[in-house]
CSV table of N, CA and C in Angstrom, one decimal:
chain,number,residue,atom,x,y,z
L,1,UNK,N,-3.7,-3.3,-18.3
L,1,UNK,CA,-2.9,-2.4,-19.1
L,1,UNK,C,-1.9,-3.3,-19.9
L,2,UNK,N,-1.8,-3.1,-21.2
L,2,UNK,CA,-1.0,-4.0,-22.0
L,2,UNK,C,0.5,-3.7,-22.0
L,3,UNK,N,0.8,-2.4,-21.7
L,3,UNK,CA,2.2,-2.0,-21.8
L,3,UNK,C,2.9,-1.8,-20.5
L,4,UNK,N,2.3,-2.3,-19.4
L,4,UNK,CA,2.9,-2.1,-18.1
L,4,UNK,C,3.8,-3.2,-17.7
L,5,UNK,N,5.0,-2.9,-17.4
L,5,UNK,CA,5.9,-4.0,-17.0
L,5,UNK,C,5.5,-4.8,-15.8
L,6,UNK,N,4.9,-4.1,-14.8
L,6,UNK,CA,4.4,-4.8,-13.6
L,6,UNK,C,3.2,-5.6,-13.9
L,7,UNK,N,2.3,-5.2,-14.8
L,7,UNK,CA,1.2,-6.0,-15.1
L,7,UNK,C,1.7,-7.3,-15.8
L,8,UNK,N,2.7,-7.1,-16.7
L,8,UNK,CA,3.3,-8.3,-17.3
L,8,UNK,C,4.0,-9.2,-16.3
L,9,UNK,N,4.6,-8.7,-15.3
L,9,UNK,CA,5.1,-9.5,-14.2
L,9,UNK,C,4.0,-10.3,-13.5
L,10,UNK,N,2.9,-9.6,-13.2
L,10,UNK,CA,1.8,-10.3,-12.5
L,10,UNK,C,1.2,-11.4,-13.4
L,11,UNK,N,1.2,-11.1,-14.7
L,11,UNK,CA,0.6,-12.1,-15.6
L,11,UNK,C,1.6,-13.2,-16.1
L,12,UNK,N,2.8,-13.2,-15.5
L,12,UNK,CA,3.9,-14.1,-15.7
L,12,UNK,C,4.4,-14.1,-17.2
L,13,UNK,N,4.2,-12.9,-17.8
L,13,UNK,CA,4.8,-12.7,-19.1
L,13,UNK,C,6.3,-12.3,-19.0
L,14,UNK,N,6.7,-11.8,-17.9
L,14,UNK,CA,8.1,-11.5,-17.5
L,14,UNK,C,8.4,-12.1,-16.2
L,15,UNK,N,9.5,-12.8,-16.1
L,15,UNK,CA,9.8,-13.5,-14.8
L,15,UNK,C,10.1,-12.5,-13.7
L,16,UNK,N,9.9,-13.0,-12.5
L,16,UNK,CA,10.3,-12.2,-11.3
L,16,UNK,C,10.6,-13.2,-10.2
L,17,UNK,N,11.1,-12.6,-9.1
L,17,UNK,CA,11.5,-13.4,-7.9
L,17,UNK,C,10.4,-13.2,-6.9
L,18,UNK,N,9.4,-14.0,-6.9
L,18,UNK,CA,8.2,-13.8,-6.0
L,18,UNK,C,8.6,-14.0,-4.6
L,19,UNK,N,8.1,-13.1,-3.7
L,19,UNK,CA,8.3,-13.3,-2.3
L,19,UNK,C,6.9,-13.5,-1.6
L,20,UNK,N,5.9,-12.9,-2.2
L,20,UNK,CA,4.5,-13.1,-1.6
L,20,UNK,C,3.5,-12.8,-2.7
L,21,UNK,N,2.4,-13.6,-2.6
L,21,UNK,CA,1.3,-13.4,-3.6
L,21,UNK,C,0.0,-13.8,-3.0
L,22,UNK,N,-1.1,-13.1,-3.2
L,22,UNK,CA,-2.4,-13.5,-2.9
L,22,UNK,C,-3.3,-13.0,-4.0
L,23,UNK,N,-4.6,-13.0,-3.9
L,23,UNK,CA,-5.5,-12.6,-4.9
L,23,UNK,C,-5.4,-11.1,-5.3
L,24,UNK,N,-4.9,-10.3,-4.4
L,24,UNK,CA,-4.9,-8.8,-4.7
L,24,UNK,C,-3.5,-8.2,-4.7
L,25,UNK,N,-2.5,-8.8,-4.1
L,25,UNK,CA,-1.2,-8.2,-3.9
L,25,UNK,C,-0.1,-9.2,-4.4
L,26,UNK,N,0.9,-8.5,-5.0
L,26,UNK,CA,2.1,-9.3,-5.5
L,26,UNK,C,3.3,-8.6,-5.0
L,27,UNK,N,4.3,-9.4,-4.4
L,27,UNK,CA,5.5,-8.8,-3.9
L,27,UNK,C,6.7,-9.6,-4.5
L,28,UNK,N,7.7,-8.9,-5.0
L,28,UNK,CA,8.8,-9.5,-5.6
L,28,UNK,C,10.1,-8.7,-5.4
L,29,UNK,N,11.2,-9.4,-5.6
L,29,UNK,CA,12.5,-8.7,-5.4
L,29,UNK,C,12.7,-7.7,-6.5
L,30,UNK,N,13.1,-6.5,-6.2
L,30,UNK,CA,13.5,-5.5,-7.1
L,30,UNK,C,14.8,-5.9,-7.8
L,31,UNK,N,14.8,-5.8,-9.1
L,31,UNK,CA,16.0,-6.3,-9.8
L,31,UNK,C,17.2,-5.4,-9.5
L,32,UNK,N,17.0,-4.2,-9.0
L,32,UNK,CA,18.2,-3.3,-8.7
L,32,UNK,C,18.8,-3.7,-7.4
L,33,UNK,N,18.1,-4.4,-6.5
L,33,UNK,CA,18.6,-4.7,-5.2
L,33,UNK,C,19.5,-3.6,-4.6
L,34,UNK,N,18.8,-2.5,-4.4
L,34,UNK,CA,19.5,-1.4,-3.7
L,34,UNK,C,20.3,-1.8,-2.5
L,35,UNK,N,19.6,-2.6,-1.7
L,35,UNK,CA,20.2,-3.4,-0.6
L,35,UNK,C,19.7,-4.8,-0.7
L,36,UNK,N,20.3,-5.8,-0.1
L,36,UNK,CA,19.9,-7.2,-0.1
L,36,UNK,C,18.5,-7.3,0.4
L,37,UNK,N,17.6,-7.9,-0.4
L,37,UNK,CA,16.2,-8.1,0.0
L,37,UNK,C,15.3,-7.0,-0.5
L,38,UNK,N,15.8,-6.0,-1.2
L,38,UNK,CA,14.9,-4.9,-1.7
L,38,UNK,C,13.7,-5.5,-2.4
L,39,UNK,N,12.5,-5.2,-1.9
L,39,UNK,CA,11.3,-5.9,-2.4
L,39,UNK,C,10.3,-4.8,-2.8
L,40,UNK,N,9.5,-5.1,-3.9
L,40,UNK,CA,8.5,-4.2,-4.3
L,40,UNK,C,7.1,-4.9,-4.0
L,41,UNK,N,6.2,-4.1,-3.5
L,41,UNK,CA,4.9,-4.6,-3.2
L,41,UNK,C,3.9,-3.8,-4.0
L,42,UNK,N,3.1,-4.6,-4.8
L,42,UNK,CA,2.2,-3.9,-5.8
L,42,UNK,C,0.8,-4.5,-5.7
L,43,UNK,N,-0.2,-3.6,-6.0
L,43,UNK,CA,-1.5,-4.1,-6.2
L,43,UNK,C,-1.7,-4.9,-7.5
L,44,UNK,N,-2.4,-6.0,-7.5
L,44,UNK,CA,-2.6,-6.7,-8.8
L,44,UNK,C,-3.4,-5.8,-9.8
L,45,UNK,N,-4.3,-5.1,-9.2
L,45,UNK,CA,-5.1,-4.2,-10.1
L,45,UNK,C,-4.3,-3.0,-10.5
L,46,UNK,N,-4.2,-2.7,-11.8
L,46,UNK,CA,-3.4,-1.6,-12.2
L,46,UNK,C,-3.9,-0.3,-11.7
L,47,UNK,N,-3.1,0.4,-11.0
L,47,UNK,CA,-3.4,1.8,-10.6
L,47,UNK,C,-2.0,2.5,-10.8
L,48,UNK,N,-2.1,3.7,-11.4
L,48,UNK,CA,-0.9,4.4,-11.7
L,48,UNK,C,-0.1,4.8,-10.5
L,49,UNK,N,-0.8,5.4,-9.5
L,49,UNK,CA,-0.1,6.0,-8.3
L,49,UNK,C,-1.1,6.1,-7.2
L,50,UNK,N,-0.7,6.5,-6.1
L,50,UNK,CA,-1.5,6.6,-4.8
L,50,UNK,C,-2.8,7.4,-5.0
L,51,UNK,N,-2.7,8.4,-6.0
L,51,UNK,CA,-3.9,9.2,-6.2
L,51,UNK,C,-5.0,8.5,-6.9
L,52,UNK,N,-4.8,7.3,-7.4
L,52,UNK,CA,-5.8,6.5,-8.0
L,52,UNK,C,-6.4,5.4,-7.0
L,53,UNK,N,-5.8,5.3,-5.8
L,53,UNK,CA,-6.2,4.3,-4.9
L,53,UNK,C,-7.6,4.6,-4.4
L,54,UNK,N,-8.4,3.6,-4.1
L,54,UNK,CA,-9.6,3.8,-3.3
L,54,UNK,C,-9.3,3.1,-2.0
L,55,UNK,N,-10.3,3.1,-1.1
L,55,UNK,CA,-10.0,2.6,0.3
L,55,UNK,C,-9.7,1.1,0.2
L,56,UNK,N,-10.4,0.4,-0.7
L,56,UNK,CA,-10.2,-1.1,-0.8
L,56,UNK,C,-8.8,-1.4,-1.2
L,57,UNK,N,-8.3,-0.8,-2.3
L,57,UNK,CA,-7.0,-1.1,-2.8
L,57,UNK,C,-6.0,-0.7,-1.7
L,58,UNK,N,-6.1,0.4,-1.1
L,58,UNK,CA,-5.2,0.8,0.0
L,58,UNK,C,-5.2,-0.2,1.1
L,59,UNK,N,-6.4,-0.6,1.5
L,59,UNK,CA,-6.5,-1.6,2.6
L,59,UNK,C,-5.8,-2.9,2.3
L,60,UNK,N,-6.1,-3.4,1.1
L,60,UNK,CA,-5.6,-4.7,0.6
L,60,UNK,C,-4.1,-4.6,0.5
L,61,UNK,N,-3.5,-3.6,0.0
L,61,UNK,CA,-2.1,-3.4,-0.2
L,61,UNK,C,-1.3,-3.2,1.1
L,62,UNK,N,-1.7,-2.1,1.8
L,62,UNK,CA,-1.0,-1.7,3.0
L,62,UNK,C,-1.1,-2.7,4.1
L,63,UNK,N,-2.2,-3.5,4.1
L,63,UNK,CA,-2.3,-4.5,5.2
L,63,UNK,C,-1.3,-5.6,5.0
L,64,UNK,N,-0.7,-5.8,3.9
L,64,UNK,CA,0.3,-6.9,3.6
L,64,UNK,C,1.7,-6.4,3.9
L,65,UNK,N,1.9,-5.1,3.9
L,65,UNK,CA,3.3,-4.6,4.1
L,65,UNK,C,3.9,-5.0,5.4
L,66,UNK,N,3.2,-5.0,6.5
L,66,UNK,CA,3.9,-5.5,7.8
L,66,UNK,C,4.3,-6.9,7.7
L,67,UNK,N,3.4,-7.8,7.1
L,67,UNK,CA,3.7,-9.2,7.0
L,67,UNK,C,5.0,-9.4,6.2
L,68,UNK,N,5.1,-8.7,5.0
L,68,UNK,CA,6.2,-8.9,4.1
L,68,UNK,C,7.5,-8.3,4.8
L,69,UNK,N,7.3,-7.2,5.5
L,69,UNK,CA,8.4,-6.6,6.2
L,69,UNK,C,9.0,-7.5,7.3
L,70,UNK,N,8.1,-8.2,8.0
L,70,UNK,CA,8.5,-9.1,9.0
L,70,UNK,C,9.2,-10.3,8.4
L,71,UNK,N,8.8,-10.7,7.2
L,71,UNK,CA,9.4,-11.8,6.5
L,71,UNK,C,10.9,-11.4,6.1
L,72,UNK,N,11.1,-10.1,5.7
L,72,UNK,CA,12.4,-9.7,5.4
L,72,UNK,C,13.3,-9.7,6.7
L,73,UNK,N,12.7,-9.2,7.8
L,73,UNK,CA,13.5,-9.1,9.0
L,73,UNK,C,13.9,-10.5,9.5
L,74,UNK,N,13.0,-11.4,9.4
L,74,UNK,CA,13.3,-12.8,9.9
L,74,UNK,C,14.3,-13.5,8.9
L,75,UNK,N,14.2,-13.2,7.6
L,75,UNK,CA,15.1,-13.8,6.6
L,75,UNK,C,16.5,-13.2,6.7
L,76,UNK,N,16.6,-12.0,7.1
L,76,UNK,CA,17.9,-11.3,7.2
L,76,UNK,C,18.1,-10.7,8.6
L,77,UNK,N,18.5,-11.5,9.6
L,77,UNK,CA,18.6,-11.1,11.0
L,77,UNK,C,19.6,-9.9,11.1
L,78,UNK,N,20.5,-9.8,10.2
L,78,UNK,CA,21.5,-8.7,10.2
L,78,UNK,C,20.9,-7.3,9.9
L,79,UNK,N,19.6,-7.3,9.4
L,79,UNK,CA,18.9,-6.1,9.0
L,79,UNK,C,18.7,-5.3,10.3
L,80,UNK,N,19.0,-4.0,10.2
L,80,UNK,CA,18.9,-3.1,11.3
L,80,UNK,C,17.8,-2.1,11.2
L,81,UNK,N,17.1,-2.0,10.0
L,81,UNK,CA,16.0,-1.1,9.8
L,81,UNK,C,15.4,-1.4,8.4
L,82,UNK,N,14.4,-0.6,8.1
L,82,UNK,CA,13.7,-0.8,6.8
L,82,UNK,C,13.1,0.6,6.4
L,83,UNK,N,13.4,0.9,5.1
L,83,UNK,CA,12.8,2.1,4.5
L,83,UNK,C,11.6,1.6,3.7
L,84,UNK,N,10.5,2.3,3.9
L,84,UNK,CA,9.3,2.1,3.1
L,84,UNK,C,9.1,3.3,2.2
L,85,UNK,N,9.2,3.1,0.9
L,85,UNK,CA,9.1,4.3,0.0
L,85,UNK,C,8.1,4.1,-1.1
L,86,UNK,N,7.3,5.1,-1.3
L,86,UNK,CA,6.3,5.1,-2.4
L,86,UNK,C,6.4,6.4,-3.2
L,87,UNK,N,6.9,6.3,-4.4
L,87,UNK,CA,7.1,7.5,-5.2
L,87,UNK,C,5.9,7.7,-6.1
L,88,UNK,N,5.4,8.9,-6.2
L,88,UNK,CA,4.2,9.2,-7.0
L,88,UNK,C,4.4,10.3,-8.0
L,89,UNK,N,4.3,10.0,-9.2
L,89,UNK,CA,4.5,10.9,-10.4
L,89,UNK,C,6.0,11.1,-10.6
L,90,UNK,N,6.3,11.5,-11.8
L,90,UNK,CA,7.6,11.6,-12.3
L,90,UNK,C,8.5,12.5,-11.4
L,91,UNK,N,8.0,13.7,-11.0
L,91,UNK,CA,8.8,14.6,-10.2
L,91,UNK,C,9.2,14.0,-8.9
L,92,UNK,N,8.4,13.1,-8.4
L,92,UNK,CA,8.7,12.4,-7.1
L,92,UNK,C,9.5,11.1,-7.4
L,93,UNK,N,10.1,11.0,-8.5
L,93,UNK,CA,11.0,9.8,-8.9
L,93,UNK,C,10.2,8.5,-9.2
L,94,UNK,N,8.9,8.6,-9.5
L,94,UNK,CA,8.3,7.4,-10.0
L,94,UNK,C,8.7,7.1,-11.4
L,95,UNK,N,9.2,5.9,-11.6
L,95,UNK,CA,9.7,5.5,-13.0
L,95,UNK,C,8.9,4.4,-13.6
L,96,UNK,N,8.2,3.6,-12.8
L,96,UNK,CA,7.3,2.6,-13.4
L,96,UNK,C,5.9,3.1,-12.9
L,97,UNK,N,5.0,3.3,-13.9
L,97,UNK,CA,3.7,3.9,-13.6
L,97,UNK,C,2.6,2.9,-13.3
L,98,UNK,N,3.0,1.9,-12.4
L,98,UNK,CA,2.0,1.0,-11.8
L,98,UNK,C,2.5,1.2,-10.3
L,99,UNK,N,1.5,1.6,-9.5
L,99,UNK,CA,1.9,2.0,-8.1
L,99,UNK,C,2.6,0.8,-7.4
L,100,UNK,N,3.6,1.2,-6.7
L,100,UNK,CA,4.4,0.2,-5.9
L,100,UNK,C,5.1,0.8,-4.7
L,101,UNK,N,5.3,-0.1,-3.7
L,101,UNK,CA,6.0,0.3,-2.5
L,101,UNK,C,7.3,-0.4,-2.5
L,102,UNK,N,8.3,0.3,-2.2
L,102,UNK,CA,9.7,-0.2,-2.0
L,102,UNK,C,9.9,-0.6,-0.6
L,103,UNK,N,10.3,-1.8,-0.3
L,103,UNK,CA,10.7,-2.2,1.1
L,103,UNK,C,12.2,-2.3,0.9
L,104,UNK,N,13.0,-1.4,1.5
L,104,UNK,CA,14.4,-1.4,1.4
L,104,UNK,C,15.1,-1.7,2.7
L,105,UNK,N,15.6,-3.0,2.9
L,105,UNK,CA,16.2,-3.3,4.2
L,105,UNK,C,17.5,-2.4,4.4
L,106,UNK,N,17.8,-2.1,5.6
L,106,UNK,CA,18.9,-1.3,5.9
L,106,UNK,C,19.8,-2.1,6.8
L,107,UNK,N,21.1,-2.1,6.5
L,107,UNK,CA,22.1,-3.0,7.2
L,107,UNK,C,23.1,-2.1,8.0
L,108,UNK,N,23.4,-0.9,7.5
L,108,UNK,CA,24.4,0.0,8.1
L,108,UNK,C,24.2,1.3,7.5
L,109,UNK,N,24.9,2.3,8.1
L,109,UNK,CA,24.9,3.6,7.5
L,109,UNK,C,25.6,3.7,6.2
L,110,UNK,N,26.4,2.7,5.9
L,110,UNK,CA,27.2,2.7,4.7
L,110,UNK,C,26.7,1.6,3.7
L,111,UNK,N,25.4,1.3,3.7
L,111,UNK,CA,24.9,0.3,2.8
L,111,UNK,C,24.4,0.8,1.4
L,112,UNK,N,25.0,1.9,1.0
L,112,UNK,CA,24.8,2.5,-0.3
L,112,UNK,C,23.4,3.0,-0.6
L,113,UNK,N,22.7,3.4,0.5
L,113,UNK,CA,21.4,4.0,0.3
L,113,UNK,C,21.2,5.1,1.3
L,114,UNK,N,20.7,6.3,0.9
L,114,UNK,CA,20.5,7.4,1.8
L,114,UNK,C,19.3,8.2,1.3
L,115,UNK,N,18.7,8.9,2.3
L,115,UNK,CA,17.6,9.8,2.0
L,115,UNK,C,17.9,11.0,2.9
L,116,UNK,N,17.8,12.2,2.3
L,116,UNK,CA,18.0,13.4,3.1
L,116,UNK,C,16.8,14.3,3.0
L,117,UNK,N,16.4,14.9,4.0
L,117,UNK,CA,15.3,15.9,4.1
L,117,UNK,C,15.9,17.3,4.5
L,118,UNK,N,15.4,18.3,3.8
L,118,UNK,CA,15.8,19.6,4.1
L,118,UNK,C,14.8,20.1,5.2
L,119,UNK,N,15.3,20.9,6.1
L,119,UNK,CA,14.5,21.5,7.1
L,119,UNK,C,14.1,22.9,6.7
L,120,UNK,N,12.9,23.1,6.2
L,120,UNK,CA,12.4,24.4,5.7
L,120,UNK,C,11.4,25.0,6.7
L,121,UNK,N,11.3,24.4,7.9
L,121,UNK,CA,10.4,24.9,8.9
L,121,UNK,C,10.4,26.4,9.2
L,122,UNK,N,11.6,26.9,9.1
L,122,UNK,CA,11.7,28.4,9.4
L,122,UNK,C,11.2,29.3,8.3
L,123,UNK,N,10.8,28.7,7.2
L,123,UNK,CA,10.2,29.5,6.1
L,123,UNK,C,8.7,29.7,6.3
L,124,UNK,N,8.1,29.1,7.3
L,124,UNK,CA,6.7,29.1,7.5
L,124,UNK,C,6.4,29.6,9.0
L,125,UNK,N,5.5,30.6,9.1
L,125,UNK,CA,5.1,31.1,10.4
L,125,UNK,C,4.1,30.2,11.0
L,126,UNK,N,3.7,30.4,12.2
L,126,UNK,CA,2.7,29.6,12.9
L,126,UNK,C,1.4,29.8,12.1
L,127,UNK,N,1.1,31.1,11.6
L,127,UNK,CA,-0.1,31.4,10.9
L,127,UNK,C,-0.1,30.6,9.6
L,128,UNK,N,1.0,30.5,8.9
L,128,UNK,CA,1.2,29.7,7.6
L,128,UNK,C,0.8,28.3,7.9
L,129,UNK,N,1.4,27.7,9.0
L,129,UNK,CA,1.1,26.3,9.3
L,129,UNK,C,-0.3,26.0,9.6
L,130,UNK,N,-0.9,26.9,10.4
L,130,UNK,CA,-2.4,26.8,10.7
L,130,UNK,C,-3.2,26.9,9.4
L,131,UNK,N,-2.9,27.8,8.5
L,131,UNK,CA,-3.6,27.9,7.3
L,131,UNK,C,-3.5,26.7,6.4
L,132,UNK,N,-2.3,26.2,6.3
L,132,UNK,CA,-2.0,24.9,5.5
L,132,UNK,C,-2.8,23.8,6.1
L,133,UNK,N,-2.7,23.6,7.4
L,133,UNK,CA,-3.4,22.5,8.0
L,133,UNK,C,-4.9,22.6,7.8
L,134,UNK,N,-5.4,23.8,8.0
L,134,UNK,CA,-6.9,24.0,7.8
L,134,UNK,C,-7.3,23.7,6.4
L,135,UNK,N,-6.5,24.2,5.4
L,135,UNK,CA,-6.8,23.9,4.0
L,135,UNK,C,-6.9,22.4,3.7
L,136,UNK,N,-5.9,21.7,4.1
L,136,UNK,CA,-5.8,20.3,3.9
L,136,UNK,C,-6.9,19.6,4.6
L,137,UNK,N,-7.2,19.9,5.8
L,137,UNK,CA,-8.3,19.3,6.6
L,137,UNK,C,-9.6,19.5,5.9
L,138,UNK,N,-9.9,20.7,5.4
L,138,UNK,CA,-11.2,21.0,4.8
L,138,UNK,C,-11.3,20.3,3.4
L,139,UNK,N,-10.2,20.2,2.7
L,139,UNK,CA,-10.2,19.5,1.4
L,139,UNK,C,-10.5,18.0,1.6
L,140,UNK,N,-9.9,17.4,2.6
L,140,UNK,CA,-10.1,16.0,3.0
L,140,UNK,C,-11.5,15.8,3.4
L,141,UNK,N,-12.0,16.7,4.2
L,141,UNK,CA,-13.4,16.5,4.7
L,141,UNK,C,-14.4,16.7,3.6
L,142,UNK,N,-14.1,17.5,2.6
L,142,UNK,CA,-15.1,17.7,1.6
L,142,UNK,C,-14.9,16.8,0.4
L,143,UNK,N,-14.0,15.9,0.5
L,143,UNK,CA,-13.7,14.9,-0.6
L,143,UNK,C,-14.7,13.8,-0.6
């Protein structure tokens, strides 16, 4: 893709701070550095989001995430945790439309990063949950 900033980074048309690279995966420091060591892991093949992954791309990309995560942990012993985030489509806060995984090291509760989840469990009955699970399971099975 000619207009993709991440494709340009992979092709060395735009500089980046590389932390890992092989034939299929490229990982580099995010320029925002939400926390120290914030790294992006991307497939070299252009795919917009997770909905375009096939099993091969998923396997190649996700198999490298633990290795890169361990590299972060060893590089920054003060790290106390790690958020793994993948945003898909604009509503889910995807801003670069080349799929990528954020590895965000966590150092303390006050490291300028937070995620909150609402608990809406009480809005769904047991029957609703069973129906949702069955629908999803059948959709996956028939795909």
